[in-house]
Short mmCIF file of C-alpha atoms in Angstrom, two decimals:
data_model
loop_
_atom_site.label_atom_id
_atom_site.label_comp_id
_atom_site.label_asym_id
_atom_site.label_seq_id
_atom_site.Cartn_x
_atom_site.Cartn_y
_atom_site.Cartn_z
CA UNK A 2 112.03 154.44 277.30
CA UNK A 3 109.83 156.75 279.58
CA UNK A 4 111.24 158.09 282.67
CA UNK A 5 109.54 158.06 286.02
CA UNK A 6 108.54 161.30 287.86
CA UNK A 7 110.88 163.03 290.04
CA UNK A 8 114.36 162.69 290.14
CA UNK A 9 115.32 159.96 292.58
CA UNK A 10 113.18 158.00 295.09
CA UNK A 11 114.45 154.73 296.19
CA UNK A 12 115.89 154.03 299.24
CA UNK A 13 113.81 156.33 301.38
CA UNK A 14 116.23 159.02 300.53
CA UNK A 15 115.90 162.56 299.55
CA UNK A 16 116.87 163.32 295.99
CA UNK A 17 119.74 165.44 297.49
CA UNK A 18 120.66 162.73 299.88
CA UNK A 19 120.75 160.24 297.53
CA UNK A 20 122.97 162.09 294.92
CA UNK A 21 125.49 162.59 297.59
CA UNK A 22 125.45 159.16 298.72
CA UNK A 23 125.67 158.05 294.81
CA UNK A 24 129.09 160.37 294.40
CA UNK A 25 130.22 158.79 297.55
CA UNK A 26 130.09 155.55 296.18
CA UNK A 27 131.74 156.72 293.05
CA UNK A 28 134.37 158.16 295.17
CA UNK A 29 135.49 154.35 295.35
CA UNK A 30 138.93 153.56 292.98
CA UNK A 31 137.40 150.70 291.75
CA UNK A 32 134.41 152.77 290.60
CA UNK A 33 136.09 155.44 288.99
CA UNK A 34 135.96 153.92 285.54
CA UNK A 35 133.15 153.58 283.43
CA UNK A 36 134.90 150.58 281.62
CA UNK A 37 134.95 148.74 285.49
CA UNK A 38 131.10 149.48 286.08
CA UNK A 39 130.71 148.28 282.63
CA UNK A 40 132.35 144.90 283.23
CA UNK A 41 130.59 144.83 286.57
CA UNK A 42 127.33 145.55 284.97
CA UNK A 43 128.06 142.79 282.92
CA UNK A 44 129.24 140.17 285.75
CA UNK A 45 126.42 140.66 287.31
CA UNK A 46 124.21 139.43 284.87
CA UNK A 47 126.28 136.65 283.93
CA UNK A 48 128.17 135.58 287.39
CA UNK A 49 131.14 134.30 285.49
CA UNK A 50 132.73 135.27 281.61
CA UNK A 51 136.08 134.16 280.34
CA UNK A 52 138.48 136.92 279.86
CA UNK A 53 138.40 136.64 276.05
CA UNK A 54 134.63 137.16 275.91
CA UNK A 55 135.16 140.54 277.86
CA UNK A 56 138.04 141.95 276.01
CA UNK A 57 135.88 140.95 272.72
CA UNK A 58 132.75 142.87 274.08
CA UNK A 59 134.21 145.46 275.66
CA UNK A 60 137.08 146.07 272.62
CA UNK A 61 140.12 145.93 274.95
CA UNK A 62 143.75 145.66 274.90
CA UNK A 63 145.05 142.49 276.78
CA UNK A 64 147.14 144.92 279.17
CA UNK A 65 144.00 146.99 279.81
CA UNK A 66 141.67 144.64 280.47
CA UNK A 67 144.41 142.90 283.16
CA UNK A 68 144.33 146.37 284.28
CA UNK A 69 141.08 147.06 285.54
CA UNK A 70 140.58 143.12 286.50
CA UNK A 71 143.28 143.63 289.05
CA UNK A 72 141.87 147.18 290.50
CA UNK A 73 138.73 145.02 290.48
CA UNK A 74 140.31 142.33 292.16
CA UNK A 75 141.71 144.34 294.86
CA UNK A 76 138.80 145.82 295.79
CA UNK A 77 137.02 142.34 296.28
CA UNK A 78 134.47 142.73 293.31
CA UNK A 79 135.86 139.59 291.16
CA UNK A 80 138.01 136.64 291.47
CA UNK A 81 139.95 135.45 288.37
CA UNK A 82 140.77 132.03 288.15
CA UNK A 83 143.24 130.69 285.50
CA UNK A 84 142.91 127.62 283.82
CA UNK A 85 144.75 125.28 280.99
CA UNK A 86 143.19 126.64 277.47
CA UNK A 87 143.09 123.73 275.33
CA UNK A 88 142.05 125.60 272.15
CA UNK A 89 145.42 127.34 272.19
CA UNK A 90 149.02 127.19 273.82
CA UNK A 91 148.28 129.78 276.11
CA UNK A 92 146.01 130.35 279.72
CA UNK A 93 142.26 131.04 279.87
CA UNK A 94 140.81 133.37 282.32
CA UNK A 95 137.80 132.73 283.95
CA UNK A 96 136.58 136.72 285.63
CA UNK A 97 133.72 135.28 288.39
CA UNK A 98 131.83 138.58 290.06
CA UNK A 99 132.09 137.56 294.02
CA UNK A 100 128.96 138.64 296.48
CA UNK A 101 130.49 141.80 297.60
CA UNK A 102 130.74 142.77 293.98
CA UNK A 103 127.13 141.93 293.47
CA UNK A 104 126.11 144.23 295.69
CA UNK A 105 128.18 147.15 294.97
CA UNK A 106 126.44 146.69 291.61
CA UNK A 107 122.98 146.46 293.23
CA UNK A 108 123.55 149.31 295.73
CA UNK A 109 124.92 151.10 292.44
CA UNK A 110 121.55 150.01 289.77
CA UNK A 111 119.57 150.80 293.26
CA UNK A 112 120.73 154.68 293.23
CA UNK A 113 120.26 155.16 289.42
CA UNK A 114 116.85 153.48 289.80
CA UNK A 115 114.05 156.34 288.41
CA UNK A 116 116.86 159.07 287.22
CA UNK A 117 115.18 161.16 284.57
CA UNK A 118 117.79 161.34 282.63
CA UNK B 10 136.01 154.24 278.38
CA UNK B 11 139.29 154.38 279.50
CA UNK B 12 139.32 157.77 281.76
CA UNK B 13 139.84 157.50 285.44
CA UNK B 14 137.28 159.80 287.25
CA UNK B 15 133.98 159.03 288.94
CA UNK B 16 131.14 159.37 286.50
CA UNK B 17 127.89 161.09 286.88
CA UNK B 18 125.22 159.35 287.32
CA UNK B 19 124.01 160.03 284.01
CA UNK B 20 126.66 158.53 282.93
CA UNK B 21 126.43 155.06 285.08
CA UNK B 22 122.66 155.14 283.39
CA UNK B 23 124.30 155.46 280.12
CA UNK B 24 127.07 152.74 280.82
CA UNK B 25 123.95 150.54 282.29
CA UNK B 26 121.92 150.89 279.39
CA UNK B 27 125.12 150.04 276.83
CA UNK B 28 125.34 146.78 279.36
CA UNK B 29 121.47 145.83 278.53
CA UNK B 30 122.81 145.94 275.08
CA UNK B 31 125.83 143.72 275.62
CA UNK B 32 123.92 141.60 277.32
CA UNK B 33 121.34 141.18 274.97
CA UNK B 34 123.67 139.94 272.25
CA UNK B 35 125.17 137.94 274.37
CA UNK B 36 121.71 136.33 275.14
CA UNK B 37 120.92 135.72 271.59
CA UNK B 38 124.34 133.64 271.60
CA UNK B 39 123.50 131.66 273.89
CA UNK B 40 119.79 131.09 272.75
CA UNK B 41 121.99 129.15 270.01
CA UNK B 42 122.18 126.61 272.47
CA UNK B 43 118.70 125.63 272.89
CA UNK B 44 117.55 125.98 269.44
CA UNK B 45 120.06 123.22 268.55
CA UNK B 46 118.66 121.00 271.25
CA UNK B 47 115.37 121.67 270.10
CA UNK B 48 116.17 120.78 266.67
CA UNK B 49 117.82 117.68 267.62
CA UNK B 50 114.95 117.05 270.21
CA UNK B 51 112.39 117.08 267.45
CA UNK B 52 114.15 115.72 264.79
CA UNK B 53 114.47 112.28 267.05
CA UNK B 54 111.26 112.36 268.29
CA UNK B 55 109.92 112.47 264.65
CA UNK B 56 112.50 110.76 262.53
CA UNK B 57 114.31 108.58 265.09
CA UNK B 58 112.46 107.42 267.68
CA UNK B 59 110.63 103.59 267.47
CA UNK B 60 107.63 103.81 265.68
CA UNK B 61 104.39 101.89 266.62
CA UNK B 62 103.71 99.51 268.23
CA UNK B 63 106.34 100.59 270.72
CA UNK B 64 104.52 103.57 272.14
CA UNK B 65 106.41 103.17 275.66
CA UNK B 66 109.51 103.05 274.06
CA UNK B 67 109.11 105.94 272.01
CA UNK B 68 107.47 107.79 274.57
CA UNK B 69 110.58 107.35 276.71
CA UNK B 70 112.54 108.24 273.91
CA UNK B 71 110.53 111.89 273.42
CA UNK B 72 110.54 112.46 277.04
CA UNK B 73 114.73 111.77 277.33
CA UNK B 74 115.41 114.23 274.43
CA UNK B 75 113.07 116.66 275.04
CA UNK B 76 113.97 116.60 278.69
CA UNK B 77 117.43 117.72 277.86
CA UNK B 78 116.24 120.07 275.61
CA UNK B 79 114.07 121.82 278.26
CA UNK B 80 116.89 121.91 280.52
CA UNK B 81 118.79 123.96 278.15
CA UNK B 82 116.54 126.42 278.13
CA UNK B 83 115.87 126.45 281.82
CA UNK B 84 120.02 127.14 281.97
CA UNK B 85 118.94 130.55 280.28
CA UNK B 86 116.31 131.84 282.83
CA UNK B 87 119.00 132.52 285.39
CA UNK B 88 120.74 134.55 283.19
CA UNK B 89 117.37 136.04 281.65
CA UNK B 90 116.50 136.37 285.44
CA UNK B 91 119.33 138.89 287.09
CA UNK B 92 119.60 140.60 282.81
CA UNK B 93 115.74 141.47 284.57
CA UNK B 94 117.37 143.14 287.62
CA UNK B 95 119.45 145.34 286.04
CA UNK B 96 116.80 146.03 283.26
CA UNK B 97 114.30 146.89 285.94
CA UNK B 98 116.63 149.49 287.00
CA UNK B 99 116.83 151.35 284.06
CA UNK B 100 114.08 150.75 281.87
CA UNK B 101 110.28 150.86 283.13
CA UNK B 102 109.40 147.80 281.27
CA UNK B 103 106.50 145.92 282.95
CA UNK B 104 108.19 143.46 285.41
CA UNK B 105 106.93 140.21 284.61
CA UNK B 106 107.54 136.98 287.38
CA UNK B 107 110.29 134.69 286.14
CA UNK B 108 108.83 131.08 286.39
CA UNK B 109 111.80 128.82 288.08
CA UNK B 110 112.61 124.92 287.71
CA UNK B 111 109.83 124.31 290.36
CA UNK B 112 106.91 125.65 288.17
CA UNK B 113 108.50 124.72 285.23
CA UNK B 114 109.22 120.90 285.30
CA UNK B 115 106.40 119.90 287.31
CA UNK B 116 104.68 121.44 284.64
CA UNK B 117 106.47 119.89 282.07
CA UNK B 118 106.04 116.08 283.64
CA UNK B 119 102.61 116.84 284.18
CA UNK B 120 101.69 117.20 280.51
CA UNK B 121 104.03 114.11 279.48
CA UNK B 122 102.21 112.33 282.17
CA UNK B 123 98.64 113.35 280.20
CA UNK B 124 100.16 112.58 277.10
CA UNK B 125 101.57 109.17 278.16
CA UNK B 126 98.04 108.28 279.83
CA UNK B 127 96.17 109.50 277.13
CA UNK B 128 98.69 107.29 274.60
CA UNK B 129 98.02 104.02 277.03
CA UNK B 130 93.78 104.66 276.97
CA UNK B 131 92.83 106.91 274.12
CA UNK B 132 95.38 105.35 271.57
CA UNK B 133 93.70 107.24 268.55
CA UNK B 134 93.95 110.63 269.82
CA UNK B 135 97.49 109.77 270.29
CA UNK B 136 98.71 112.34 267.67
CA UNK B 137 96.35 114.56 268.43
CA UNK B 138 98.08 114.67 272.16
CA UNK B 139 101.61 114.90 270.64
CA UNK B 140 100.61 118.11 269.02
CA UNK B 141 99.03 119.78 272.05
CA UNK B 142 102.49 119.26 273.46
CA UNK B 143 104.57 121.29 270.48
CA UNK B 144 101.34 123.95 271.13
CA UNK B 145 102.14 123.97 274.55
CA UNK B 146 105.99 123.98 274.16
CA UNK B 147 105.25 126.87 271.50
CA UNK B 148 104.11 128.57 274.19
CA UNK B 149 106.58 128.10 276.65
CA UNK B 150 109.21 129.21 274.46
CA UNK B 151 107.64 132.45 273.84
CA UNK B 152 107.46 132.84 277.49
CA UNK B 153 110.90 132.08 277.48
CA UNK B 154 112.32 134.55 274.74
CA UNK B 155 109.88 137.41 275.79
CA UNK B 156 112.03 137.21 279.45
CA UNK B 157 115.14 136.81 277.70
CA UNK B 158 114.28 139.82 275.12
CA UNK B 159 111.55 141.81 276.57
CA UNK B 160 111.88 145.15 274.10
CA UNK B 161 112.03 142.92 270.54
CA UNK B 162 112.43 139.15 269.86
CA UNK B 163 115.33 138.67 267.76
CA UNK B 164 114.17 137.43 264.03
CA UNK B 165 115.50 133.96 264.70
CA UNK B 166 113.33 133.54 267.78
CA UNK B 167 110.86 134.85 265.90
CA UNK B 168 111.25 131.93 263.10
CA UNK B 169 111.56 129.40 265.33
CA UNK B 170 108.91 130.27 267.45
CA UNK B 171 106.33 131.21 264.59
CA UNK B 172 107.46 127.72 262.84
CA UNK B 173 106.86 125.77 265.68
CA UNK B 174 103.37 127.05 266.48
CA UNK B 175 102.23 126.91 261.87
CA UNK B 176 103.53 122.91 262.56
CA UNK B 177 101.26 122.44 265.53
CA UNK B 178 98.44 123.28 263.75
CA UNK B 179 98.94 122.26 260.47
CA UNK B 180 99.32 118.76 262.05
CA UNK B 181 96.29 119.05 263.38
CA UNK B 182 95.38 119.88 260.12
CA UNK B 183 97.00 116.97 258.78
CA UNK B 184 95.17 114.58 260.92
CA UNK B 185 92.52 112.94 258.40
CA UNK B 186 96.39 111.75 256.05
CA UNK B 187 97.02 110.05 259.38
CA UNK B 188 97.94 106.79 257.41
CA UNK B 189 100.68 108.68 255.34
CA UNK B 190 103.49 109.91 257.79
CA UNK B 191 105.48 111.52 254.30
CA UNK B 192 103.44 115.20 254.78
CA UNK B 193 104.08 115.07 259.24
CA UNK B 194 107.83 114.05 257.75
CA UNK B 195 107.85 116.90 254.99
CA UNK B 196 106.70 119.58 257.82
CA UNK B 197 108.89 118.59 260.84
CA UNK B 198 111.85 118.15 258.94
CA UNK B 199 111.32 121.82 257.52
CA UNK B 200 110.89 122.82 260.90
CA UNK B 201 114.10 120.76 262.13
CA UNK B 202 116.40 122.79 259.44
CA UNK B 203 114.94 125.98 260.60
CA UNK B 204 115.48 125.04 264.07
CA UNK B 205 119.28 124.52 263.07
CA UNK B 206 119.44 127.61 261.12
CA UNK B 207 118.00 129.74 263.86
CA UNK B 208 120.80 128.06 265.83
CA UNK B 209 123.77 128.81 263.34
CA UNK B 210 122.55 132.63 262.86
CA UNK B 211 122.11 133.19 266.73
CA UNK B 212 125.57 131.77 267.11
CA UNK B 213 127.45 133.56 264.35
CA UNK B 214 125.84 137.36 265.88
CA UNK B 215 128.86 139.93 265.81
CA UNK B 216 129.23 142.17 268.94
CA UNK B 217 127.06 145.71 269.25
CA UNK B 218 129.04 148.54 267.60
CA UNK B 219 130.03 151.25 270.12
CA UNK B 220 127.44 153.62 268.61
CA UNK B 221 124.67 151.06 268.46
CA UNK B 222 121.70 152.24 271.21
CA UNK B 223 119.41 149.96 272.78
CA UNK B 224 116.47 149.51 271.11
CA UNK B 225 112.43 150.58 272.66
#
């Protein structure tokens, strides 16, 4: 896992400039969780996950995960959709990342893109 | 995970790379999937399927099954396909093209088309043609698993893949016993069960543990 040279390049911006612009991002509520870019990470790569795969993978409470789905939610990065389980008596939750999400993830992946870390 | 400040972004590259390995279990799930098509896929075309003199027949047989199959598999390169995006990000790993449906099953009717042609008008090299398809396929799914797991195959995908390639050559190998099917029988049917095991063991993975890093 080699890093590239320099500290951050994409974007045009200066390293400076684009570590600002990376906090101000972060500044967002919905953002200001590592468990939420986690799961957003996570949507991204699959578009939609049921709400019992995430708690699994991410070792949740029920409460918690509800939680962040809802700051999610509210700031327009998923939609939840609830549906009939038939494998027990309860709901199923399907968590679908929507396009505004997607690219608060990309902008996100673009800014860490070549951190020597 | 469960603090509520912004993170560095050391951090985010830390939470991204802990998503890469999420993701990669759950891609080694869901390669479950098309190892059990593939398993059944073979195990009809070999066991199932009319025998000769019904070449058409079992032709259309292969190409139904294995069709199905194939689209299984295709149903993992989107996911293989933005996994890249985010790995890309992160991880200098050479960035190789994704092939989509459009190269991929024009490709694929194009070689049943050979095969079926070469059935109709070269009748003894018949076999011969069967197995350049498994090659081929060999080789497809190694394209396949190297996008979905770029860093290390899992051992399944190595089995199944490794399998699948030793079968298409000991057929060839095989080819003077043409008139006793019992050793082509003996060889796919290995190859089905390890199909179905690779299948059972990718499906029965447990999650990462929190302290398990990605591997290089």
């Amino acid at each position: 896992m080699k890093g590239k040279p320099g500290i951050l390049v994409s974007a045009g911006l200066s390293p400076g400039e684009a570590i600002r612009s990376l906090n101000q991002q972060l500044s967002d509520p919905s953002l200001k969780s590592s468990t939420r870019i986690l799961m957003l990470i996570l949507l991204t790569m699959n578009k939609r996950m049921g709400s019992s795969e995430l708690r699994a993978l991410m070792g949740l409470g029920k409460g918690s995960l509800e939680n962040h789905l809802e700051k999610m939610e509210a700031a327009g990065q998923v939609t939840i959709r609830k549906s009939k389980s038939f494998r027990g008596n309860g709901m199923s939750q399907t968590v679908e990342v929507t396009e505004k999400g997607l690219r608060d993830c990309k902008v996100l992946l673009e800014k860490i893109r070549g951190l020597d870390v | 995970m469960a603090r509520e400040s912004a993170a560095s972004p050391i951090e985010i590259k830390k939470i991204a790379e802990r998503a890469l390995l999420l993701q990669s279990y759950l891609l080694r799930r869901a390669w479950g999937v098309p190892y059990a098509a593939w398993s059944l896929a073979l195990f009809v075309t070999v066991f199932v399927s009319p025998s000769e003199p019904d070449v058409a027949l079992r032709l259309i047989v292969d190409i139904a099954v294995s069709g199905t199959a194939l689209v299984a598999v295709l149903w993992e390169f989107r996911r293989a396909r933005d996994t890249a995006d985010v790995r890309n990000a992160i991880i200098n790993v050479r960035r190789s093209k994704p092939l989509g449906y459009r190269v991929l099953l024009p490709t694929w009717v194009t070689i049943y088309a050979i095969a079926i042609l070469t059935v109709i008008f070269f009748r003894p090299q018949a076999v011969l043609v069967l197995v350049a398809v498994y090659g081929t396929l060999a080789a497809y799914f190694y394209y396949s698993l190297r996008m979905s797991f770029p860093l290390r195959l899992p051992p399944e995908g190595k089995i199944a893949l490794s399998s699948l390639a030793v079968a298409a050559i000991v057929s060839v190998g095989l080819l003077p016993l043409l008139g006793h099917p019992a050793p082509y029988g003996i060889l796919w049917g290995m190859i089905v069960a390890l199909w179905g095991f690779a299948s059972a063991y990718a499906r029965t993975r447990r999650p990462p543990a929190p302290t398990e890093v990605i591997p290089t």
